[in-house]
Coordinates of C-alpha atoms and ligand atoms in Angstrom, one line a residue:
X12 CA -58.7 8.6 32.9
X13 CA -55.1 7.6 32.9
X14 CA -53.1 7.2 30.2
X15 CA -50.1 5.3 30.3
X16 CA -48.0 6.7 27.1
X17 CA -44.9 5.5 25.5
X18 CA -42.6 8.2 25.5
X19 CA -41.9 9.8 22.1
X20 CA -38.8 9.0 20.0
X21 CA -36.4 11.1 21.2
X22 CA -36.4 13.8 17.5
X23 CA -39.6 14.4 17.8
X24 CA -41.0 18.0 20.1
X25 CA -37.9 19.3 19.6
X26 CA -37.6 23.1 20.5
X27 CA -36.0 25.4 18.0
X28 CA -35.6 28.1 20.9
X29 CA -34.0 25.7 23.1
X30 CA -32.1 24.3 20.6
X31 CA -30.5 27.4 19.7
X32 CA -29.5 28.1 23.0
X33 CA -27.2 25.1 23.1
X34 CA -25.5 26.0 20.2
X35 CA -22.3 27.9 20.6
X36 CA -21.3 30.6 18.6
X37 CA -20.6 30.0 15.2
X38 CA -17.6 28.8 14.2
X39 CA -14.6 30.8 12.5
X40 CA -11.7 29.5 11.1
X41 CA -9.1 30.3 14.2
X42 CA -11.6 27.4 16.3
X43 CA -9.9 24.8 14.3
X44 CA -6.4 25.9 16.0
X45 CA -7.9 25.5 19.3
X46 CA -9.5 22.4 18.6
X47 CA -6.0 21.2 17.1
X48 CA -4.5 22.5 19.9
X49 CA -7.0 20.4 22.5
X50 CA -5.9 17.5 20.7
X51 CA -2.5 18.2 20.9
X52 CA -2.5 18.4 24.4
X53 CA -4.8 15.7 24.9
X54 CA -2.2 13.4 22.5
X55 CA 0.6 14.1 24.7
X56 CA -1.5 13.4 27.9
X57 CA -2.7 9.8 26.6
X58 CA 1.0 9.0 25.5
X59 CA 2.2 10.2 29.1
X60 CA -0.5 7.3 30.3
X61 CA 0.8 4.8 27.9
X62 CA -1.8 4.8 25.2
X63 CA 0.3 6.3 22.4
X64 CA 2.2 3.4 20.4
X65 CA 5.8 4.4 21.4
X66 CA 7.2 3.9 18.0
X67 CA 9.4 1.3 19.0
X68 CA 8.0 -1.5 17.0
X69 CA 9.5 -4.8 16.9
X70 CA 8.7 -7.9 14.8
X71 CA 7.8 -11.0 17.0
X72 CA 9.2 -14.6 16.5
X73 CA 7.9 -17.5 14.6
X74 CA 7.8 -20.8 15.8
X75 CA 8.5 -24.0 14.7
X76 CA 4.9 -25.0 14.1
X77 CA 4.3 -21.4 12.0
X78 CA 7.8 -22.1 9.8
X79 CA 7.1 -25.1 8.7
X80 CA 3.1 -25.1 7.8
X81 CA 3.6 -21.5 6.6
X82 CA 7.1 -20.4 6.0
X83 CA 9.2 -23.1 4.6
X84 CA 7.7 -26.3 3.1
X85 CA 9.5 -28.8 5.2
X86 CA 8.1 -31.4 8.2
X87 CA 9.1 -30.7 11.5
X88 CA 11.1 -33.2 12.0
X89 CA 13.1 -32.8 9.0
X90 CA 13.7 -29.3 10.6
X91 CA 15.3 -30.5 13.5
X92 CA 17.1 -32.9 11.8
X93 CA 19.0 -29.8 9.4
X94 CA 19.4 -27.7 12.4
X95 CA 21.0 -30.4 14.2
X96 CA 23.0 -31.2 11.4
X97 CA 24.2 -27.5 10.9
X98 CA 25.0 -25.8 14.1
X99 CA 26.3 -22.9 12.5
X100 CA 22.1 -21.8 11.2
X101 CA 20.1 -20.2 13.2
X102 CA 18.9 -22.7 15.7
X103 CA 16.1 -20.7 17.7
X104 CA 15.4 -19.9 20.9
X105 CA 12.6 -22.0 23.6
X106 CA 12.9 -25.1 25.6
X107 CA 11.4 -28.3 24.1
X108 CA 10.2 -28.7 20.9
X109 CA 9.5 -25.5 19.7
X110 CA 11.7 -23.1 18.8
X111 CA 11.4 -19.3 18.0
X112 CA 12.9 -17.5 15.6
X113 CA 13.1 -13.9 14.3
X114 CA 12.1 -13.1 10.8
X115 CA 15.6 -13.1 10.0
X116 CA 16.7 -16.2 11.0
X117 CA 13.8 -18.1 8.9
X118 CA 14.9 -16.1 5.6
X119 CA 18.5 -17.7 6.6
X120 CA 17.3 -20.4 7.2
X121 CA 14.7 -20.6 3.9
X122 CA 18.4 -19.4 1.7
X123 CA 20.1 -22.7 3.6
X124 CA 17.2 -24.7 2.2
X125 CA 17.0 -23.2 -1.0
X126 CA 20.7 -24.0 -1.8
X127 CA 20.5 -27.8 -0.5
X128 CA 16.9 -28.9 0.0
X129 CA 14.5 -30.6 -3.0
X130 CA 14.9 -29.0 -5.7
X131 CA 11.0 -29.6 -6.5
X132 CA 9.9 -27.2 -3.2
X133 CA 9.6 -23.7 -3.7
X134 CA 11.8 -22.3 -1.0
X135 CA 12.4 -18.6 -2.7
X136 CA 10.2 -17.2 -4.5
X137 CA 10.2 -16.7 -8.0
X138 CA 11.9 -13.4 -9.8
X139 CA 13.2 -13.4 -13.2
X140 CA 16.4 -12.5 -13.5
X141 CA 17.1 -8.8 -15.0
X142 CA 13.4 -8.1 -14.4
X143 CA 12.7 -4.6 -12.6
X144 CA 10.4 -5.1 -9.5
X145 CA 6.7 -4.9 -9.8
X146 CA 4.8 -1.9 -9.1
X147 CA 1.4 -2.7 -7.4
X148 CA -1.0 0.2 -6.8
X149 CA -3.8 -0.2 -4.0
X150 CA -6.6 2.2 -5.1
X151 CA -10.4 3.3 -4.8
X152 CA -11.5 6.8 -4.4
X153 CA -14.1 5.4 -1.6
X154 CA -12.5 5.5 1.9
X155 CA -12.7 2.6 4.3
X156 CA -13.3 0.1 1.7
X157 CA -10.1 -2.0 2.7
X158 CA -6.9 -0.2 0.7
X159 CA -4.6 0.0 3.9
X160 CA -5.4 -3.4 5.2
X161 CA -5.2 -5.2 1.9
X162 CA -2.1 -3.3 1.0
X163 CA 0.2 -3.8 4.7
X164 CA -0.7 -7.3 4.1
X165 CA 0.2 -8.0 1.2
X166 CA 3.3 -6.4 1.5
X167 CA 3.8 -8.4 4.6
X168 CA 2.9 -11.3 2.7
X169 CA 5.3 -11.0 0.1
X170 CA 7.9 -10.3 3.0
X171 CA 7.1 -13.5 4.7
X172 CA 7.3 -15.7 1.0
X173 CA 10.6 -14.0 0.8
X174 CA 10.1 -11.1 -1.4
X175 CA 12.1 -7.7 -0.5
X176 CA 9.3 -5.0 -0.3
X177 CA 9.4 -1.4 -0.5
X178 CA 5.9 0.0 0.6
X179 CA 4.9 3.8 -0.4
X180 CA 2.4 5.7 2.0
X181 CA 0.6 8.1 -0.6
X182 CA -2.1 8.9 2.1
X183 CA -1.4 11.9 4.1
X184 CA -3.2 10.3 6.7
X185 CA -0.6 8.0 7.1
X186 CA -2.3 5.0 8.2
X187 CA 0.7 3.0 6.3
X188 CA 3.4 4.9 8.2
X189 CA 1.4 4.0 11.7
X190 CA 1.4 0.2 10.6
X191 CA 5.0 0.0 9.4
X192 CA 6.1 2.7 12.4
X193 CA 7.4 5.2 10.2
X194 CA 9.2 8.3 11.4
X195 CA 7.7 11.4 9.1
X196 CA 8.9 14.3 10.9
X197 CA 8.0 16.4 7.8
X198 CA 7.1 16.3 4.0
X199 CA 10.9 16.1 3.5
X200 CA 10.6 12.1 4.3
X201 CA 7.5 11.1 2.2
X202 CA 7.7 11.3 -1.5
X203 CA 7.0 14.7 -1.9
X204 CA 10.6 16.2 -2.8
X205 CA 10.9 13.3 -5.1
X206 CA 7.8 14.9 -7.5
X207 CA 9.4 18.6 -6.6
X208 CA 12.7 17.0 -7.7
X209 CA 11.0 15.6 -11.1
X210 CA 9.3 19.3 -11.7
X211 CA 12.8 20.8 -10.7
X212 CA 14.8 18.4 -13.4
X213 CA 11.8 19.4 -15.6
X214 CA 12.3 23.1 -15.0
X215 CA 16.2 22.7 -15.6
X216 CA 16.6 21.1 -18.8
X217 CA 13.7 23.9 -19.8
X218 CA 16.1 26.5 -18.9
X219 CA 18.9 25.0 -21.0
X220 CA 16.8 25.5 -24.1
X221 CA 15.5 28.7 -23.0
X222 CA 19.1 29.9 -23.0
X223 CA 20.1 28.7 -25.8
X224 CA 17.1 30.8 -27.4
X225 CA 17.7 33.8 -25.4
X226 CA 14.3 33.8 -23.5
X227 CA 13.2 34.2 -19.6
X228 CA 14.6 31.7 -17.6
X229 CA 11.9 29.9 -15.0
X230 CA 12.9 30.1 -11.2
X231 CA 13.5 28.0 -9.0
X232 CA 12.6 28.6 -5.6
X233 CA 14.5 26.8 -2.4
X234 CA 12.3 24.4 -2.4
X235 CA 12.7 23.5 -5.6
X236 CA 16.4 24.1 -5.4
X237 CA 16.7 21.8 -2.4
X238 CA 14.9 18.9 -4.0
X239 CA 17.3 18.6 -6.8
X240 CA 19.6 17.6 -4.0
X241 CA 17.3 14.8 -2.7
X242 CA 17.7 11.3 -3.2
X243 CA 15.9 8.2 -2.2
X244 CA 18.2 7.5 1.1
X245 CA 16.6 10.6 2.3
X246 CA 13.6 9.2 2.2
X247 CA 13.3 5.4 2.1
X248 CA 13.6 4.3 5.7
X249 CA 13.9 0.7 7.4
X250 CA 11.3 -0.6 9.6
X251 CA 10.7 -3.2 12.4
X252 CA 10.5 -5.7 9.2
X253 CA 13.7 -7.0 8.0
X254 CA 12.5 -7.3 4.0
X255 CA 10.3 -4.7 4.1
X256 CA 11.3 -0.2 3.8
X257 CA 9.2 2.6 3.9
X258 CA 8.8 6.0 2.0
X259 CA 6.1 6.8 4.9
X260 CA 3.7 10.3 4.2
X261 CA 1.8 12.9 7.3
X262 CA -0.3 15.5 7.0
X263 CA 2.4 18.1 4.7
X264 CA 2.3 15.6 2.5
X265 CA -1.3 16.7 1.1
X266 CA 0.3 19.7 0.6
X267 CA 1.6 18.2 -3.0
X268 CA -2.1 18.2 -4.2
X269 CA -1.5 22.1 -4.3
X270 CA 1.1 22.1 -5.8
X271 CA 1.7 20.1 -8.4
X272 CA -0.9 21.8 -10.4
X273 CA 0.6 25.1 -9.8
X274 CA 4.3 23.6 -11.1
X275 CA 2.6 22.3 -13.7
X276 CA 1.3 26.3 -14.5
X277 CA 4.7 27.0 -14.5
X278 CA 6.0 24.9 -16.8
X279 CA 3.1 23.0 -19.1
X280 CA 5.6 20.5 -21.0
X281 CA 6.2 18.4 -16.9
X282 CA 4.4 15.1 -16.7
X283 CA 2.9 15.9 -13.7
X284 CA 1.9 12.2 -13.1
X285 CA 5.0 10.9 -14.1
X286 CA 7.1 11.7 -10.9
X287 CA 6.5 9.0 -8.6
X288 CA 7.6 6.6 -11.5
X289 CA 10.6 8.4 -12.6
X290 CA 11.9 8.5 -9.5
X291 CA 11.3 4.3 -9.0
X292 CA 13.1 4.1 -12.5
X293 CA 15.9 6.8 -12.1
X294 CA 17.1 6.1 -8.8
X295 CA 17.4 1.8 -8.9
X296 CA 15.1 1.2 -7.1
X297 CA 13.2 -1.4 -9.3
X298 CA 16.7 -3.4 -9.0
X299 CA 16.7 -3.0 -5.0
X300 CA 13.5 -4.5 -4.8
X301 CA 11.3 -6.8 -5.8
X302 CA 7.8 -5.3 -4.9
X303 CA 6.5 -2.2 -4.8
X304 CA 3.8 -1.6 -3.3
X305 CA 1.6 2.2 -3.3
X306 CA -1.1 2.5 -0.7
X307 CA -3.0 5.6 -2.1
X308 CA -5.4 8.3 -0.7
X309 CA -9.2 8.2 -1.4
X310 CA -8.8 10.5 -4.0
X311 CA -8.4 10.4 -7.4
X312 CA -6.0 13.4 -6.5
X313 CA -2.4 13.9 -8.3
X314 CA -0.4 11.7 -5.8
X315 CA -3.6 8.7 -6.7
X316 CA -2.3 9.6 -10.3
X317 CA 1.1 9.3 -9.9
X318 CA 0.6 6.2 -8.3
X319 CA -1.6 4.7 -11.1
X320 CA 1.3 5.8 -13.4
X321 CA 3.5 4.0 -11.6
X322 CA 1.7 0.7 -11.0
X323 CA 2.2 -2.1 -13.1
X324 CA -0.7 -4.3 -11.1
X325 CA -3.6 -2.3 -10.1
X326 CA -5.8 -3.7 -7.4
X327 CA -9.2 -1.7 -6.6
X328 CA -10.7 -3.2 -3.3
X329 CA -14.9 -2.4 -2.3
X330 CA -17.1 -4.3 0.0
X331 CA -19.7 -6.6 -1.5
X332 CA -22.4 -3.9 -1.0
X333 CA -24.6 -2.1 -3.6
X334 CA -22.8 1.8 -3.0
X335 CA -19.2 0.2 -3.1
X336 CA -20.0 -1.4 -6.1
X337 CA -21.8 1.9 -7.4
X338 CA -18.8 3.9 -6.6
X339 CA -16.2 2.1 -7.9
X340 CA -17.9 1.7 -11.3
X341 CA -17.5 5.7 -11.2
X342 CA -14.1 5.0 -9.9
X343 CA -13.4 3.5 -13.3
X344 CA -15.3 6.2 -15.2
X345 CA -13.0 9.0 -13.7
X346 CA -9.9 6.9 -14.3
X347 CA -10.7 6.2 -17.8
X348 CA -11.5 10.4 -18.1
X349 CA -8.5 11.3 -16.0
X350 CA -5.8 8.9 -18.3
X351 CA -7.4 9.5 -21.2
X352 CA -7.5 12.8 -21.1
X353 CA -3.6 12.8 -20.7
X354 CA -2.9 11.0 -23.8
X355 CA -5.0 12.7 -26.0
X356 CA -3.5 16.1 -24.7
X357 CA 0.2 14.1 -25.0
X358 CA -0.2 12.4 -28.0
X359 CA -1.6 15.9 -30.1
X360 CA 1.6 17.6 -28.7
X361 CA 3.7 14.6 -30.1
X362 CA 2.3 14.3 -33.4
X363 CA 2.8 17.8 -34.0
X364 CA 6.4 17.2 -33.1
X365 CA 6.8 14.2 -35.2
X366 CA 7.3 11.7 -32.5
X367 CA 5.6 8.1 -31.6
X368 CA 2.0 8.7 -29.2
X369 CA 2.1 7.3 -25.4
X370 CA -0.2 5.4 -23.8
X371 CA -0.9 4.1 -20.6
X372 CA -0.7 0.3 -20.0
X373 CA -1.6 -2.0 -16.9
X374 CA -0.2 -5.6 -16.9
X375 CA -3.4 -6.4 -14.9
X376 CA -6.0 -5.0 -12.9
X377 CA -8.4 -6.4 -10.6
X378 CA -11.2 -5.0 -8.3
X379 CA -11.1 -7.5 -5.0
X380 CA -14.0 -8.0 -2.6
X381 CA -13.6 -7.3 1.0
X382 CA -14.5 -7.9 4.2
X383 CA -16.9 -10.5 2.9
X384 CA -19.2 -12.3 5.0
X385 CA -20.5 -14.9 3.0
X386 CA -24.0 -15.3 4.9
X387 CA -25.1 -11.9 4.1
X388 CA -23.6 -11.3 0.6
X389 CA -23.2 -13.8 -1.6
X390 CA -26.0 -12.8 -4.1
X391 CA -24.4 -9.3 -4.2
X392 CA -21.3 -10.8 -5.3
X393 CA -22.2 -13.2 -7.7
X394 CA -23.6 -9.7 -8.9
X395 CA -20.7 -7.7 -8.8
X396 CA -18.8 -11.0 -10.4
X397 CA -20.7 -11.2 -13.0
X398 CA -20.5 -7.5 -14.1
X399 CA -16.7 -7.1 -13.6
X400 CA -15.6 -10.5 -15.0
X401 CA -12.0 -11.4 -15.0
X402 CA -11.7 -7.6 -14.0
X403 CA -12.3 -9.7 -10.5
X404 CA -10.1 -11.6 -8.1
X405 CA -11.7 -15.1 -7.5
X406 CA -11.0 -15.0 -3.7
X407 CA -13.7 -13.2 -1.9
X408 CA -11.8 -11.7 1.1
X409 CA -13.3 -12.9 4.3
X410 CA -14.0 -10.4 7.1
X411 CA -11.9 -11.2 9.9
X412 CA -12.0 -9.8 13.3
X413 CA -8.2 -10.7 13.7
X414 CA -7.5 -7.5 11.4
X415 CA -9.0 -4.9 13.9
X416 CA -8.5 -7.2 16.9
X417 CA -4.7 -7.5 16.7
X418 CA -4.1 -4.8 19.2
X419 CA -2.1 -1.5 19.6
X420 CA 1.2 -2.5 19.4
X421 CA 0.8 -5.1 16.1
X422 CA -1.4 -5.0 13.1
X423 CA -3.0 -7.6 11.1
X424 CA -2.4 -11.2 11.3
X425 CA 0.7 -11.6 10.2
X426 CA 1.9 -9.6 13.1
X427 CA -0.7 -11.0 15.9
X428 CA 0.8 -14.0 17.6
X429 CA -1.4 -17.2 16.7
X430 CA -1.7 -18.2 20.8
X431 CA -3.6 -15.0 21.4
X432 CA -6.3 -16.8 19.1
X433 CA -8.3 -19.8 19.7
X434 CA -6.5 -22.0 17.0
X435 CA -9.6 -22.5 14.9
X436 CA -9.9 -18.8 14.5
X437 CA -6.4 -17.7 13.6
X438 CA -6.2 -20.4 10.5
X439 CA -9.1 -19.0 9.0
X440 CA -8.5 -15.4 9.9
X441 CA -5.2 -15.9 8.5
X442 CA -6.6 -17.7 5.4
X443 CA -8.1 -15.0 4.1
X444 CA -5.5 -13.1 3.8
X445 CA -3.5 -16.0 2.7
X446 CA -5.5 -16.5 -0.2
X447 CA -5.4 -12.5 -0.9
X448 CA -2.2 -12.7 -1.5
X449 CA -1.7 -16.4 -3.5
X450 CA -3.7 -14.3 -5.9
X451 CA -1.6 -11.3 -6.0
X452 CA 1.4 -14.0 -6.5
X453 CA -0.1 -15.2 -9.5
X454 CA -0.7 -11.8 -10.8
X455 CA 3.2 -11.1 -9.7
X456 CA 4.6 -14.1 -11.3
X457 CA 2.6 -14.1 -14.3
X458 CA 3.6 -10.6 -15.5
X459 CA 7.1 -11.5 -14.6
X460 CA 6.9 -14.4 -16.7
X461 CA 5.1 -12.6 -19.9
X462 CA 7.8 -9.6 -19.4
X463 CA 10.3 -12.4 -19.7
X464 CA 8.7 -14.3 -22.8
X465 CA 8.8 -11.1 -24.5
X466 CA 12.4 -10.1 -23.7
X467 CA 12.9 -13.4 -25.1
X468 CA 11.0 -12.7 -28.2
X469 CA 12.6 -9.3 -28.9
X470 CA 16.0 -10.7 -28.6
X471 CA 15.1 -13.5 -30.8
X472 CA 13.8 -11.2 -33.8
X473 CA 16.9 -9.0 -33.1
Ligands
ADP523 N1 -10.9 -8.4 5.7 C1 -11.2 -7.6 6.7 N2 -11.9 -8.1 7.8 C2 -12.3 -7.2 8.7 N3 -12.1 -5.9 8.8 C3 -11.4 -5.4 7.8 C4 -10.9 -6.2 6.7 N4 -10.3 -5.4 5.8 C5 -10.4 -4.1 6.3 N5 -11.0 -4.1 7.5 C6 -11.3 -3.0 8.4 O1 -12.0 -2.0 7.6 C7 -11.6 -0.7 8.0 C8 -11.2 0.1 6.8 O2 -10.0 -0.5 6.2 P1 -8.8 0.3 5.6 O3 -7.9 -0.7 5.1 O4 -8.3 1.3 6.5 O5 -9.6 1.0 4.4 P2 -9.1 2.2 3.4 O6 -7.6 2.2 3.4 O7 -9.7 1.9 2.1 O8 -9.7 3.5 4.0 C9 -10.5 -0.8 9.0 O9 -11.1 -0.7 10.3 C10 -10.1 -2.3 8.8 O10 -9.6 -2.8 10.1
MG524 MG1 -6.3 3.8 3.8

């Protein structure tokens, strides 16, 4: 009798014997070398090919049609019109009816409009006079839920409203630096000698009073010694976006989650998640700009902490999916541990001295849902909705294939070049993240404005 069987699926009848006998030896630590060492060589090999981006970046131009429905609120023809008018703007480049123009020419050309057009059209965006720059943090312990992409756009939003941006890679991974084409040779240009420079100030003014009392001075190593000499033009660097810098990270730069705690061993009275911040306040930064924004690790690690510190908006993106949702409720568990455990620890050490407690304070934050698809999970985030409340952006952040479909040389869709798309596609690709950031605005502005009506206040009971 013959049987005609279906095979079996394939992890079933395995052989243990066999399967041993495919395993290599096991693995010791000095493998990892030679596997990073394979890589290396295959890296160079790929770049020699071409694959390798060739850190050249450059921003693409903007048409006419992109300026005016996205850039600068005027009609087409009204455009030509000015430009005719005024041949000493930026006229663009192209036969026919559509010009090009670089990013640079259309913030000209938005200044040209903002001094002479309607008053009634928003051609600049708004910034309170006096005001420091916002500090927006991008944050979830959960990888892959969206941070990088929802940061670089938003920064490249803000660039393209009119905003100067200054974006800070936290991640050591550096998938920040890769968008913006950062040069990192080292941990020398990421932010890591500006939290050794913070512990080094720390340790100095320590050894003033230790002096004065005639006990052990702490020392400083070279490192240490070196970062007092570093200031933010050694690490803020330009990048293939006119209004937008970059404190980029790499791999050393993990190395601060070692050693931060062991500085703050050294010396228990440093704010060890006060660096990043002191820097942004110390060295004028939050006058150069106008946005800051902090794309963190997935880690609630020291450098996530600093950041947090430092953020004025906090936005906390997860996927509309039941173990997003579940992890970034523990998110906000180990945040609410991690900060408060630093007050209560600051505040008994400043009641004993006599002096007013600290506390941490957010003008806003918001968890954001991404890479929504609306078929598939709107009752999961009607859910989620309903349990976060106004903790919740409105905007549900479409999944869009643009964002991964761009291609090698540009990322997301502010860099992709509409006529790569079918029409249709790119408007509502580009939508989504339109509508991310008209949110973030209003968070923006609104803060701006409150911090202004309470200036306003002060001065008045003064
Ligand atoms: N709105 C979106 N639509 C489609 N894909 C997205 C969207 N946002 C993010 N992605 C993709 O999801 C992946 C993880 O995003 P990323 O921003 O790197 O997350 P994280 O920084 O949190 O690790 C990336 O491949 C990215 O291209
Ligand atoms: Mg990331």
């Amino acid at each position: 009798m013959s049987k005609s069987q279906t095979p079996l699926p394939p992890y079933l009848n395995l052989d243990p014997q066999v399967a041993a006998s495919k395993l290599p030896d096991p693995i010791d630590t000095a493998r990892f070398a030679k596997a990073a060492s394979f890589c290396a060589k295959g890296r160079e090999d790929l770049a020699q090919r071409g694959y390798a981006p060739d850190g050249q970046k450059r921003l693409r131009k903007f048409s006419t049609w992109e300026v005016t429905k996205y850039l600068i609120p005027v009609a087409p023809a009204h455009l030509r019109r000015v430009l005719k008018a005024n041949p000493d703007l930026p006229q663009g480049e192209g036969e026919g009816g559509s010009k090009w123009f670089t990013l640079e020419e259309v913030l000209t050309l938005r200044t040209h409009f903002a001094s002479e057009g309607v008053s009634t059209k928003e051609y600049l965006p708004y910034r309170p006079k006096g005001q420091p720059a916002k500090v927006a943090a991008v944050a979830n312990f959960k990888g892959g839920v969206g941070k990088t992409s929802t940061a670089a756009h938003l920064a490249m939003s803000a660039a393209l409203d009119g905003y100067k941006v200054l974006v800070i890679d936290l991640d050591s991974q550096g998938s920040m630096t890769s968008i913006l084409g950062g040069d990192v040779p080292d941990e020398w240009s990421t932010v890591f000698p500006l939290i050794a420079k913070d512990y080094a100030k720390a340790v100095v003014a320590e050894n003033e009073v230790r002096k004065a009392a005639g006990t052990a001075q702490i020392q400083l190593d070279e490192t240490l010694t070196e970062a007092l000499e570093v200031s933010s033009r050694n690490v803020i660097q330009n990048t293939h976006w006119p209004n937008i810098d970059l404190i980029g990270a790499q791999l050393n730069l993990y190395w601060a989650e070692f050693q931060i705690p062991v500085w703050r061993m050294g010396l228990r009275s440093w704010a060890l998640w006060d660096g990043l911040q002191n820097f942004l306040h110390d060295e004028g930064i939050l006058d150069d700009y106008d946005v800051v924004i902090l794309d963190t690790p997935p880690a609630l690690g020291y450098l996530t902490i600093n950041a947090l510190a430092a953020a004025d908006i906090l936005l906390v993106p997860l996927g509309a999916s039941f173990l997003e949702f579940d992890s970034t409720g523990r998110f906000f568990d180990m945040l609410y541990t991690t900060f408060a455990s630093i007050e209560e620890g600051e505040n008994a050490a400043l009641r004993k001295a006599g002096l007013p407690e600290m506390k941490f304070e957010w003008d806003v934050v918001r968890a954001i849902v991404t890479r929504f698809d609306a078929s598939q999970q709107t009752d999961m985030a009607n859910v989620i909705q309903a349990y976060f409340g106004d903790f919740m952006n409105a905007y549900r952040q479409d999944y869009t294939a643009l964002v991964g479909q761009a291609g090698e040389q540009v990322n997301g869709i502010y860099e992709a070049d509409y006529r790569d798309f079918n029409r249709e596609t790119y408007v509502r690709g580009r939508e989504a993240f339109d509508r991310t950031y008209a949110e973030f605005k209003e968070l923006l502005i609104g803060s701006w404005w409150r911090d202004e009506q309470m200036m306003g206040d002060e001065n008045g009971k003064a």
